[in-house]
């Protein structure tokens, strides 16, 4: 079984897994990262786009902020839009905190480059990952390497950073774990387009036909989303149909504003779900990122929550593994879940405020809420505080 030993086994080389390995290495803790997919596959996944204030600070402090600050785009806030009205919420005026637009693919690239530079042990294209003796004296992971050889890795701790579909969630026994789940009655159709953004900052738009959002990746690449029914076949949405729907929903022609279409280079449909599993620690197993929670992307929280978990977990594991001090590790799950539930609520709140269901009463309530949030300092500050992100460990 090719027996090996390390201090921490990390399952998953997405942002949570690679950032954890980075922060552990900075604390003198050795880890091995096990990833089911290829490095190229993981790097190419187009996902999150907005980094919270605290995420940018943490990446900068960890030496991962250079390209972010060179190529990322700092935004003061967002636009809230509904038919005939658009209001800018300035997070910096309201809370003193900004956000940065810098795609998850870029964050992943920075993490991969840093891992290579420090000689991080990352095993790609592994299979049959299984977690063993998580409450025993010899916690270990078994797996099949890309070359087909069987391996056993003995460690002091195992961290599940394996997203929504990895083995870690189920490694917490049924009698121990508890989960909450909500599936929303709509999905997002997301596009990447080779066209300059038609807006300076993100537009979140309510419209009777459905939600739409204008984001971006660079001065020449736009990222846009529109609400579609669950089960939508992306092949049913031609480029023209997509741009027509986006123009209508985002307010093309309103007060002289125009949405400029362009070549679509990527299309995908993303179902929307809220999911939280507790506890985020069981014996020597710890969960971080999407392995423990999933949020609908309306609040731009998914990636940022993964960072916040890892920011708490790295010092906890360092104390546990190096000084045999379990205090922070014992407190990790409760501390992480405070932010998880705050972000789960905010993501649900943004999603239910902005997505239409066809119910006329709901639509009036949504418009009333949007008008209050856009014109009341208290309402706007509530959104700003949550969107720009509360301090990690709040
Ligand atoms: P990840 O899912 O990124 O990484 C988990 C890793 O574990 C993957 O690389 C996977 O291959 C690996 N893995 C799984 N099973 C394994 C096994 N058995 N063995 C070894 N490795 C295994 N968030 C936003 O804020 N905005 C968005 O627009 C947005 N869009 C998204 C679109 C999609 C399709 C998805 C799925 C998520 C989206 N998210 C978005 C959320 C996303 O950004 C996550 O929050 C973020 O990737 C979380 O990072 P990780 O926790 O590292 O999980
Ligand atoms: C993105 O740019 O992909 C993005 C931005 C904000 C969101 C979701 C996705 O809320």
CSV table of C-alpha atoms and ligand atoms in Angstrom, one decimal:
chain,number,residue,atom,x,y,z
A,1,UNK,CA,0.0,0.0,0.0
A,2,UNK,CA,2.9,2.4,-0.4
A,3,UNK,CA,2.7,3.6,3.3
A,4,UNK,CA,3.5,7.2,3.8
A,5,UNK,CA,3.2,9.7,6.6
A,6,UNK,CA,2.5,13.4,6.7
A,7,UNK,CA,0.9,15.8,9.2
A,8,UNK,CA,-2.3,16.8,7.3
A,9,UNK,CA,-4.1,15.1,4.4
A,10,UNK,CA,-6.2,17.6,2.4
A,11,UNK,CA,-8.9,16.1,0.1
A,12,UNK,CA,-9.5,18.5,-2.8
A,13,UNK,CA,-7.3,21.0,-4.6
A,14,UNK,CA,-9.8,23.7,-5.1
A,15,UNK,CA,-9.4,27.1,-3.5
A,16,UNK,CA,-10.1,25.8,0.0
A,17,UNK,CA,-7.6,22.9,-0.2
A,18,UNK,CA,-4.8,24.8,-1.8
A,19,UNK,CA,-5.2,27.9,0.4
A,20,UNK,CA,-5.2,25.7,3.5
A,21,UNK,CA,-2.0,23.9,2.3
A,22,UNK,CA,-0.5,27.4,1.8
A,23,UNK,CA,-1.4,28.7,5.2
A,24,UNK,CA,-0.3,25.5,6.9
A,25,UNK,CA,3.1,25.6,5.2
A,26,UNK,CA,3.5,29.1,6.5
A,27,UNK,CA,3.0,27.7,10.0
A,28,UNK,CA,5.6,24.9,9.4
A,29,UNK,CA,2.9,22.2,9.0
A,30,UNK,CA,3.4,19.7,6.2
A,31,UNK,CA,0.4,18.5,4.1
A,32,UNK,CA,-0.4,16.3,1.2
A,33,UNK,CA,-3.3,17.4,-1.1
A,34,UNK,CA,-5.3,14.7,-3.0
A,35,UNK,CA,-7.3,15.8,-6.0
A,36,UNK,CA,-9.6,13.7,-8.2
A,37,UNK,CA,-9.3,15.8,-11.3
A,38,UNK,CA,-6.3,17.0,-13.4
A,39,UNK,CA,-4.6,20.3,-12.5
A,40,UNK,CA,-5.8,21.7,-15.9
A,41,UNK,CA,-9.4,20.7,-15.2
A,42,UNK,CA,-9.5,22.4,-11.8
A,43,UNK,CA,-7.8,25.5,-13.1
A,44,UNK,CA,-10.3,25.9,-16.0
A,45,UNK,CA,-13.5,25.8,-14.0
A,46,UNK,CA,-15.2,29.2,-14.3
A,47,UNK,CA,-16.9,30.0,-11.0
A,48,UNK,CA,-16.8,32.9,-8.5
A,49,UNK,CA,-16.0,36.4,-9.5
A,50,UNK,CA,-16.1,38.7,-6.4
A,51,UNK,CA,-13.7,38.7,-3.5
A,52,UNK,CA,-14.8,40.2,-0.1
A,53,UNK,CA,-12.6,42.8,1.6
A,54,UNK,CA,-11.4,40.2,4.2
A,55,UNK,CA,-10.5,37.7,1.4
A,56,UNK,CA,-8.3,40.2,-0.4
A,57,UNK,CA,-6.6,41.2,2.9
A,58,UNK,CA,-6.0,37.5,3.8
A,59,UNK,CA,-4.6,36.7,0.3
A,60,UNK,CA,-2.4,39.8,0.4
A,61,UNK,CA,-1.1,39.0,3.9
A,62,UNK,CA,-0.4,35.4,2.7
A,63,UNK,CA,1.8,36.7,-0.2
A,64,UNK,CA,-0.9,35.8,-2.7
A,65,UNK,CA,-2.1,39.3,-3.5
A,66,UNK,CA,0.3,40.7,-6.2
A,67,UNK,CA,-1.5,39.7,-9.4
A,68,UNK,CA,-4.8,40.3,-7.7
A,69,UNK,CA,-3.9,43.9,-7.0
A,70,UNK,CA,-2.3,44.3,-10.5
A,71,UNK,CA,-5.1,42.7,-12.5
A,72,UNK,CA,-8.1,42.7,-10.3
A,73,UNK,CA,-10.6,45.5,-10.2
A,74,UNK,CA,-11.5,47.2,-6.9
A,75,UNK,CA,-15.2,48.1,-6.8
A,76,UNK,CA,-16.9,50.5,-4.3
A,77,UNK,CA,-20.2,48.8,-4.6
A,78,UNK,CA,-23.0,47.5,-6.8
A,79,UNK,CA,-26.0,48.7,-8.8
A,80,UNK,CA,-29.5,47.5,-7.8
A,81,UNK,CA,-31.9,47.7,-10.8
A,82,UNK,CA,-35.6,47.2,-11.5
A,83,UNK,CA,-37.7,48.6,-14.3
A,84,UNK,CA,-37.2,52.3,-14.8
A,85,UNK,CA,-34.9,52.6,-11.7
A,86,UNK,CA,-31.2,51.9,-10.9
A,87,UNK,CA,-29.5,52.8,-7.6
A,88,UNK,CA,-25.8,52.6,-6.7
A,89,UNK,CA,-24.9,51.3,-3.3
A,90,UNK,CA,-21.5,52.6,-2.3
A,91,UNK,CA,-20.1,50.0,0.2
A,92,UNK,CA,-17.0,52.2,1.0
A,93,UNK,CA,-19.2,55.2,2.0
A,94,UNK,CA,-21.5,52.9,4.0
A,95,UNK,CA,-19.0,50.6,5.7
A,96,UNK,CA,-15.5,51.6,4.7
A,97,UNK,CA,-15.0,48.2,2.9
A,98,UNK,CA,-14.7,47.5,-0.8
A,99,UNK,CA,-14.8,44.3,-2.9
A,100,UNK,CA,-12.6,43.2,-5.7
A,101,UNK,CA,-13.6,41.5,-9.0
A,102,UNK,CA,-11.0,38.8,-9.6
A,103,UNK,CA,-12.1,35.5,-11.0
A,104,UNK,CA,-11.8,32.2,-9.1
A,105,UNK,CA,-9.8,30.9,-12.0
A,106,UNK,CA,-7.2,33.6,-11.2
A,107,UNK,CA,-7.2,32.8,-7.5
A,108,UNK,CA,-6.7,29.2,-8.4
A,109,UNK,CA,-3.8,30.1,-10.7
A,110,UNK,CA,-2.1,32.1,-7.9
A,111,UNK,CA,-2.6,29.2,-5.5
A,112,UNK,CA,-1.2,26.6,-7.9
A,113,UNK,CA,1.9,28.8,-8.7
A,114,UNK,CA,2.5,29.3,-5.0
A,115,UNK,CA,2.2,25.5,-4.4
A,116,UNK,CA,4.7,24.8,-7.1
A,117,UNK,CA,7.1,27.4,-5.8
A,118,UNK,CA,7.2,25.9,-2.3
A,119,UNK,CA,7.2,22.3,-3.5
A,120,UNK,CA,3.8,21.4,-2.2
A,121,UNK,CA,2.9,17.7,-2.5
A,122,UNK,CA,-0.3,17.7,-4.6
A,123,UNK,CA,-1.4,14.4,-6.1
A,124,UNK,CA,-3.8,15.0,-9.1
A,125,UNK,CA,-6.1,12.5,-10.7
A,126,UNK,CA,-6.3,10.2,-7.7
A,127,UNK,CA,-9.3,7.9,-7.2
A,128,UNK,CA,-10.9,5.7,-4.5
A,129,UNK,CA,-10.1,8.2,-1.7
A,130,UNK,CA,-11.3,6.8,1.6
A,131,UNK,CA,-11.0,8.2,5.1
A,132,UNK,CA,-10.2,5.8,8.0
A,133,UNK,CA,-9.9,5.8,11.8
A,134,UNK,CA,-11.0,9.4,12.1
A,135,UNK,CA,-11.8,9.0,15.8
A,136,UNK,CA,-9.0,6.5,16.4
A,137,UNK,CA,-5.3,6.7,17.1
A,138,UNK,CA,-4.1,6.3,13.5
A,139,UNK,CA,-6.2,8.5,11.2
A,140,UNK,CA,-5.3,7.8,7.6
A,141,UNK,CA,-6.4,8.1,4.0
A,142,UNK,CA,-6.2,5.4,1.3
A,143,UNK,CA,-6.3,6.2,-2.4
A,144,UNK,CA,-5.3,5.0,-5.8
A,145,UNK,CA,-2.7,7.3,-7.5
A,146,UNK,CA,-2.9,8.4,-11.1
A,147,UNK,CA,-0.5,5.5,-12.1
A,148,UNK,CA,-2.9,2.9,-10.6
A,149,UNK,CA,-0.8,2.2,-7.4
A,150,UNK,CA,-2.6,1.9,-4.0
A,151,UNK,CA,-1.5,4.2,-1.2
A,152,UNK,CA,-2.0,4.7,2.5
A,153,UNK,CA,-1.2,8.1,4.0
A,154,UNK,CA,-1.0,8.2,7.9
A,155,UNK,CA,-1.6,11.7,9.3
A,156,UNK,CA,-2.5,13.7,12.4
A,157,UNK,CA,-5.6,15.3,10.7
A,158,UNK,CA,-7.7,15.0,7.6
A,159,UNK,CA,-9.4,18.0,6.0
A,160,UNK,CA,-12.3,17.6,3.6
A,161,UNK,CA,-12.0,20.4,1.0
A,162,UNK,CA,-13.7,18.2,-1.6
A,163,UNK,CA,-16.7,20.3,-2.4
A,164,UNK,CA,-20.3,19.3,-2.6
A,165,UNK,CA,-19.7,15.8,-4.0
A,166,UNK,CA,-16.6,14.5,-2.3
A,167,UNK,CA,-16.4,11.7,0.3
A,168,UNK,CA,-15.8,13.9,3.4
A,169,UNK,CA,-19.4,15.0,4.0
A,170,UNK,CA,-20.5,11.3,4.4
A,171,UNK,CA,-17.4,10.5,6.5
A,172,UNK,CA,-19.2,12.2,9.4
A,173,UNK,CA,-21.5,9.4,10.7
A,174,UNK,CA,-25.2,9.7,10.2
A,175,UNK,CA,-25.9,9.7,13.9
A,176,UNK,CA,-23.5,12.6,14.3
A,177,UNK,CA,-24.1,14.9,11.3
A,178,UNK,CA,-27.0,17.2,10.8
A,179,UNK,CA,-27.8,19.0,7.5
A,180,UNK,CA,-30.1,21.7,6.3
A,181,UNK,CA,-31.0,22.1,2.6
A,182,UNK,CA,-33.1,24.3,0.4
A,183,UNK,CA,-33.3,23.9,-3.4
A,184,UNK,CA,-34.5,27.0,-5.2
A,185,UNK,CA,-37.2,26.8,-8.0
A,186,UNK,CA,-34.9,28.4,-10.5
A,187,UNK,CA,-31.3,28.2,-11.9
A,188,UNK,CA,-28.8,30.6,-13.4
A,189,UNK,CA,-27.7,30.5,-17.0
A,190,UNK,CA,-24.2,32.0,-17.0
A,191,UNK,CA,-22.2,33.3,-20.0
A,192,UNK,CA,-18.7,34.5,-20.6
A,193,UNK,CA,-18.5,36.9,-23.5
A,194,UNK,CA,-15.5,38.6,-25.3
A,195,UNK,CA,-16.9,42.1,-24.9
A,196,UNK,CA,-16.1,45.0,-22.7
A,197,UNK,CA,-18.5,45.3,-19.8
A,198,UNK,CA,-21.3,47.8,-20.3
A,199,UNK,CA,-21.1,48.8,-16.6
A,200,UNK,CA,-18.5,50.0,-14.2
A,201,UNK,CA,-19.7,47.9,-11.3
A,202,UNK,CA,-22.0,44.8,-11.0
A,203,UNK,CA,-25.7,45.3,-11.8
A,204,UNK,CA,-28.1,43.1,-9.9
A,205,UNK,CA,-31.5,43.4,-11.7
A,206,UNK,CA,-35.0,42.5,-10.7
A,207,UNK,CA,-37.4,42.0,-13.6
A,208,UNK,CA,-40.8,40.4,-14.0
A,209,UNK,CA,-39.3,38.1,-16.6
A,210,UNK,CA,-36.6,37.0,-14.1
A,211,UNK,CA,-33.3,38.0,-12.4
A,212,UNK,CA,-30.3,39.1,-14.4
A,213,UNK,CA,-26.8,40.2,-13.4
A,214,UNK,CA,-24.0,41.9,-15.2
A,215,UNK,CA,-20.5,41.0,-13.9
A,216,UNK,CA,-17.1,41.0,-15.5
A,217,UNK,CA,-13.7,39.3,-15.5
A,218,UNK,CA,-11.5,42.0,-17.2
A,219,UNK,CA,-11.8,45.2,-19.3
A,220,UNK,CA,-12.5,42.9,-22.3
A,221,UNK,CA,-14.4,40.0,-20.8
A,222,UNK,CA,-17.9,40.2,-19.4
A,223,UNK,CA,-19.7,37.6,-17.2
A,224,UNK,CA,-23.5,37.7,-17.1
A,225,UNK,CA,-26.2,35.6,-15.7
A,226,UNK,CA,-30.0,35.3,-16.1
A,227,UNK,CA,-32.6,33.4,-14.2
A,228,UNK,CA,-34.0,30.3,-16.0
A,229,UNK,CA,-36.3,27.5,-14.9
A,230,UNK,CA,-34.6,24.4,-13.3
A,231,UNK,CA,-33.7,21.8,-15.8
A,232,UNK,CA,-33.1,24.3,-18.6
A,233,UNK,CA,-31.2,22.9,-21.5
A,234,UNK,CA,-28.6,25.5,-22.4
A,235,UNK,CA,-28.9,24.4,-26.1
A,236,UNK,CA,-32.4,26.0,-26.1
A,237,UNK,CA,-30.8,29.4,-25.5
A,238,UNK,CA,-29.3,30.9,-28.6
A,239,UNK,CA,-26.8,33.8,-28.3
A,240,UNK,CA,-29.4,36.2,-29.6
A,241,UNK,CA,-32.1,34.9,-27.2
A,242,UNK,CA,-29.6,35.3,-24.3
A,243,UNK,CA,-28.6,38.9,-25.2
A,244,UNK,CA,-32.3,39.9,-25.8
A,245,UNK,CA,-33.3,38.6,-22.4
A,246,UNK,CA,-30.3,40.3,-20.7
A,247,UNK,CA,-31.0,43.6,-22.4
A,248,UNK,CA,-34.7,43.6,-21.3
A,249,UNK,CA,-33.9,42.6,-17.8
A,250,UNK,CA,-30.9,44.9,-17.2
A,251,UNK,CA,-32.7,48.0,-18.5
A,252,UNK,CA,-31.2,48.5,-22.0
A,253,UNK,CA,-32.4,51.9,-23.2
A,254,UNK,CA,-33.2,53.1,-19.7
A,255,UNK,CA,-31.8,56.6,-19.1
A,256,UNK,CA,-29.6,56.2,-22.1
A,257,UNK,CA,-27.8,53.0,-20.8
A,258,UNK,CA,-27.1,50.3,-23.4
A,259,UNK,CA,-26.0,46.7,-23.0
A,260,UNK,CA,-23.4,45.9,-25.7
A,261,UNK,CA,-23.5,42.2,-26.8
A,262,UNK,CA,-20.5,40.3,-28.1
A,263,UNK,CA,-19.3,36.8,-28.9
A,264,UNK,CA,-20.3,34.3,-26.2
A,265,UNK,CA,-17.4,32.0,-25.3
A,266,UNK,CA,-19.0,29.9,-22.6
A,267,UNK,CA,-22.5,29.0,-21.4
A,268,UNK,CA,-23.6,26.9,-18.4
A,269,UNK,CA,-26.6,26.3,-16.2
A,270,UNK,CA,-26.0,26.4,-12.5
A,271,UNK,CA,-28.8,25.0,-10.1
A,272,UNK,CA,-29.2,27.0,-6.9
A,273,UNK,CA,-29.1,25.4,-3.5
A,274,UNK,CA,-28.4,26.3,0.2
A,275,UNK,CA,-26.8,23.5,2.2
A,276,UNK,CA,-25.2,23.5,5.6
A,277,UNK,CA,-23.8,20.4,7.4
A,278,UNK,CA,-22.8,20.3,11.0
A,279,UNK,CA,-20.5,19.7,12.8
A,280,UNK,CA,-17.6,20.9,10.6
A,281,UNK,CA,-15.3,18.7,12.8
A,282,UNK,CA,-15.5,15.0,13.7
A,283,UNK,CA,-12.6,13.5,15.6
A,284,UNK,CA,-9.5,14.2,13.4
A,285,UNK,CA,-11.7,15.1,10.3
A,286,UNK,CA,-12.3,18.8,9.6
A,287,UNK,CA,-14.5,20.2,6.8
A,288,UNK,CA,-14.0,23.4,5.0
A,289,UNK,CA,-15.5,25.2,2.0
A,290,UNK,CA,-18.2,23.6,-0.1
A,291,UNK,CA,-17.6,20.3,1.6
A,292,UNK,CA,-19.5,21.8,4.6
A,293,UNK,CA,-21.8,24.3,2.9
A,294,UNK,CA,-23.2,25.5,-0.4
A,295,UNK,CA,-24.8,28.9,-1.0
A,296,UNK,CA,-26.7,30.2,-4.1
A,297,UNK,CA,-24.2,32.6,-5.8
A,298,UNK,CA,-26.4,35.7,-5.6
A,299,UNK,CA,-24.5,36.9,-2.5
A,300,UNK,CA,-21.1,36.2,-4.0
A,301,UNK,CA,-20.3,34.2,-0.8
A,302,UNK,CA,-19.2,30.7,-1.9
A,303,UNK,CA,-15.5,31.2,-2.5
A,304,UNK,CA,-15.3,33.8,0.3
A,305,UNK,CA,-16.8,31.4,2.8
A,306,UNK,CA,-14.2,28.8,1.8
A,307,UNK,CA,-11.5,31.3,2.5
A,308,UNK,CA,-13.0,32.3,5.9
A,309,UNK,CA,-13.2,28.6,7.0
A,310,UNK,CA,-9.6,28.0,6.1
A,311,UNK,CA,-8.4,31.3,7.8
A,312,UNK,CA,-9.8,29.8,11.1
A,313,UNK,CA,-8.7,26.2,10.4
A,314,UNK,CA,-5.0,26.8,9.6
A,315,UNK,CA,-4.0,28.2,13.1
A,316,UNK,CA,-6.2,25.6,14.7
A,317,UNK,CA,-4.5,22.7,13.0
A,318,UNK,CA,-1.0,24.2,13.6
A,319,UNK,CA,-1.7,24.4,17.3
A,320,UNK,CA,-3.2,20.8,17.3
A,321,UNK,CA,-0.4,19.2,15.2
A,322,UNK,CA,2.6,21.1,16.4
A,323,UNK,CA,1.9,22.0,20.0
A,324,UNK,CA,-0.7,19.3,20.7
A,325,UNK,CA,-3.0,22.1,21.8
A,326,UNK,CA,-6.6,21.2,20.9
A,327,UNK,CA,-8.3,24.4,22.0
A,328,UNK,CA,-8.7,26.2,18.6
A,329,UNK,CA,-9.5,22.9,16.9
A,330,UNK,CA,-12.2,22.2,19.4
A,331,UNK,CA,-13.7,25.7,18.8
A,332,UNK,CA,-13.4,25.6,15.0
A,333,UNK,CA,-16.8,24.2,14.0
A,334,UNK,CA,-18.8,26.6,16.2
A,335,UNK,CA,-16.6,29.6,15.1
A,336,UNK,CA,-16.9,28.8,11.4
A,337,UNK,CA,-20.6,28.1,11.5
A,338,UNK,CA,-21.4,31.6,12.9
A,339,UNK,CA,-20.2,33.1,9.5
A,340,UNK,CA,-21.6,30.2,7.5
A,341,UNK,CA,-25.1,30.8,8.8
A,342,UNK,CA,-24.7,34.6,8.4
A,343,UNK,CA,-23.6,34.1,4.8
A,344,UNK,CA,-26.3,31.4,4.2
A,345,UNK,CA,-28.9,33.9,5.4
A,346,UNK,CA,-27.6,36.7,3.3
A,347,UNK,CA,-27.3,34.5,0.2
A,348,UNK,CA,-30.9,33.4,0.7
A,349,UNK,CA,-32.1,37.0,1.3
A,350,UNK,CA,-30.4,38.3,-1.9
A,351,UNK,CA,-31.8,35.3,-3.9
A,352,UNK,CA,-35.4,35.6,-2.7
A,353,UNK,CA,-35.4,39.4,-3.0
A,354,UNK,CA,-34.2,39.3,-6.7
A,355,UNK,CA,-35.6,36.2,-8.3
A,356,UNK,CA,-39.2,36.2,-9.5
A,357,UNK,CA,-41.6,33.4,-9.0
A,358,UNK,CA,-44.6,34.8,-11.0
A,359,UNK,CA,-46.5,35.4,-7.7
A,360,UNK,CA,-47.9,39.0,-7.9
A,361,UNK,CA,-47.9,39.4,-4.1
A,362,UNK,CA,-44.3,38.3,-3.9
A,363,UNK,CA,-43.3,40.6,-6.6
A,364,UNK,CA,-44.8,43.6,-4.8
A,365,UNK,CA,-43.0,42.6,-1.6
A,366,UNK,CA,-39.7,42.2,-3.5
A,367,UNK,CA,-40.0,45.7,-5.1
A,368,UNK,CA,-40.9,47.2,-1.7
A,369,UNK,CA,-37.8,45.6,-0.2
A,370,UNK,CA,-35.6,46.8,-3.1
A,371,UNK,CA,-36.9,50.4,-2.8
A,372,UNK,CA,-36.2,50.4,0.9
A,373,UNK,CA,-32.7,48.9,0.6
A,374,UNK,CA,-31.8,51.3,-2.2
A,375,UNK,CA,-33.1,54.5,-0.5
A,376,UNK,CA,-32.7,53.9,3.2
A,377,UNK,CA,-29.2,54.2,4.7
A,378,UNK,CA,-30.0,51.5,7.2
A,379,UNK,CA,-31.2,49.2,4.4
A,380,UNK,CA,-28.3,49.9,2.2
A,381,UNK,CA,-25.8,49.5,5.1
A,382,UNK,CA,-27.2,46.1,5.9
A,383,UNK,CA,-26.6,44.9,2.3
A,384,UNK,CA,-23.2,46.5,2.1
A,385,UNK,CA,-22.0,45.1,5.4
A,386,UNK,CA,-22.9,41.6,4.3
A,387,UNK,CA,-21.8,41.8,0.7
A,388,UNK,CA,-18.4,43.4,1.4
A,389,UNK,CA,-18.1,40.9,4.1
A,390,UNK,CA,-17.8,41.0,7.9
A,391,UNK,CA,-14.4,40.6,9.5
A,392,UNK,CA,-13.2,37.0,9.6
A,393,UNK,CA,-13.9,35.5,13.0
A,394,UNK,CA,-16.6,38.1,13.7
B,1,LIG,P1,-14.4,23.2,-4.9
B,1,LIG,O1,-15.7,22.5,-5.3
B,1,LIG,O2,-14.0,24.4,-5.7
B,1,LIG,O3,-13.2,22.2,-4.9
B,1,LIG,C1,-13.4,20.9,-4.4
B,1,LIG,C2,-12.3,20.0,-5.1
B,1,LIG,O4,-12.4,18.7,-4.5
B,1,LIG,C3,-12.5,19.9,-6.6
B,1,LIG,O5,-11.4,20.2,-7.3
B,1,LIG,C4,-12.9,18.4,-6.8
B,1,LIG,O6,-12.4,17.9,-8.0
B,1,LIG,C5,-12.2,17.8,-5.6
B,1,LIG,N1,-12.8,16.5,-5.2
B,1,LIG,C6,-14.1,16.2,-5.2
B,1,LIG,N2,-14.3,14.9,-4.8
B,1,LIG,C7,-13.0,14.4,-4.6
B,1,LIG,C8,-12.5,13.1,-4.3
B,1,LIG,N3,-13.3,12.1,-4.0
B,1,LIG,N4,-11.2,13.0,-4.2
B,1,LIG,C9,-10.3,14.0,-4.4
B,1,LIG,N5,-10.7,15.2,-4.8
B,1,LIG,C10,-12.1,15.4,-4.9
B,1,LIG,N6,-19.4,31.0,-6.0
B,1,LIG,C11,-19.5,32.4,-6.1
B,1,LIG,O7,-19.2,33.1,-5.2
B,1,LIG,N7,-19.9,32.9,-7.4
B,1,LIG,C12,-20.2,32.1,-8.4
B,1,LIG,O8,-20.6,32.6,-9.5
B,1,LIG,C13,-20.1,30.7,-8.3
B,1,LIG,N8,-20.4,29.9,-9.4
B,1,LIG,C14,-20.3,28.5,-9.2
B,1,LIG,C15,-20.5,27.6,-10.3
B,1,LIG,C16,-20.5,26.2,-10.1
B,1,LIG,C17,-20.8,25.3,-11.2
B,1,LIG,C18,-20.2,25.7,-8.8
B,1,LIG,C19,-20.1,24.2,-8.5
B,1,LIG,C20,-19.9,26.6,-7.7
B,1,LIG,C21,-19.9,28.0,-7.9
B,1,LIG,N9,-19.6,28.9,-6.9
B,1,LIG,C22,-19.7,30.2,-7.0
B,1,LIG,C23,-19.2,28.4,-5.6
B,1,LIG,C24,-17.7,28.0,-5.8
B,1,LIG,O9,-17.0,29.2,-6.1
B,1,LIG,C25,-17.3,27.4,-4.5
B,1,LIG,O10,-17.8,28.2,-3.4
B,1,LIG,C26,-15.8,27.3,-4.3
B,1,LIG,O11,-15.3,26.6,-5.5
B,1,LIG,C27,-15.5,26.5,-3.1
B,1,LIG,O12,-14.2,26.1,-3.1
B,1,LIG,P2,-13.9,24.6,-2.5
B,1,LIG,O13,-14.5,24.5,-1.1
B,1,LIG,O14,-12.4,24.5,-2.6
B,1,LIG,O15,-14.7,23.6,-3.4
B,2,LIG,C1,-19.3,36.5,-11.0
B,2,LIG,O1,-18.7,37.4,-11.4
B,2,LIG,O2,-19.2,35.3,-11.5
B,2,LIG,C2,-20.3,36.7,-9.9
B,2,LIG,C3,-20.4,37.9,-9.2
B,2,LIG,C4,-21.3,38.1,-8.2
B,2,LIG,C5,-22.1,37.0,-7.8
B,2,LIG,C6,-22.1,35.8,-8.5
B,2,LIG,C7,-21.2,35.6,-9.5
B,2,LIG,O3,-23.1,37.2,-6.9
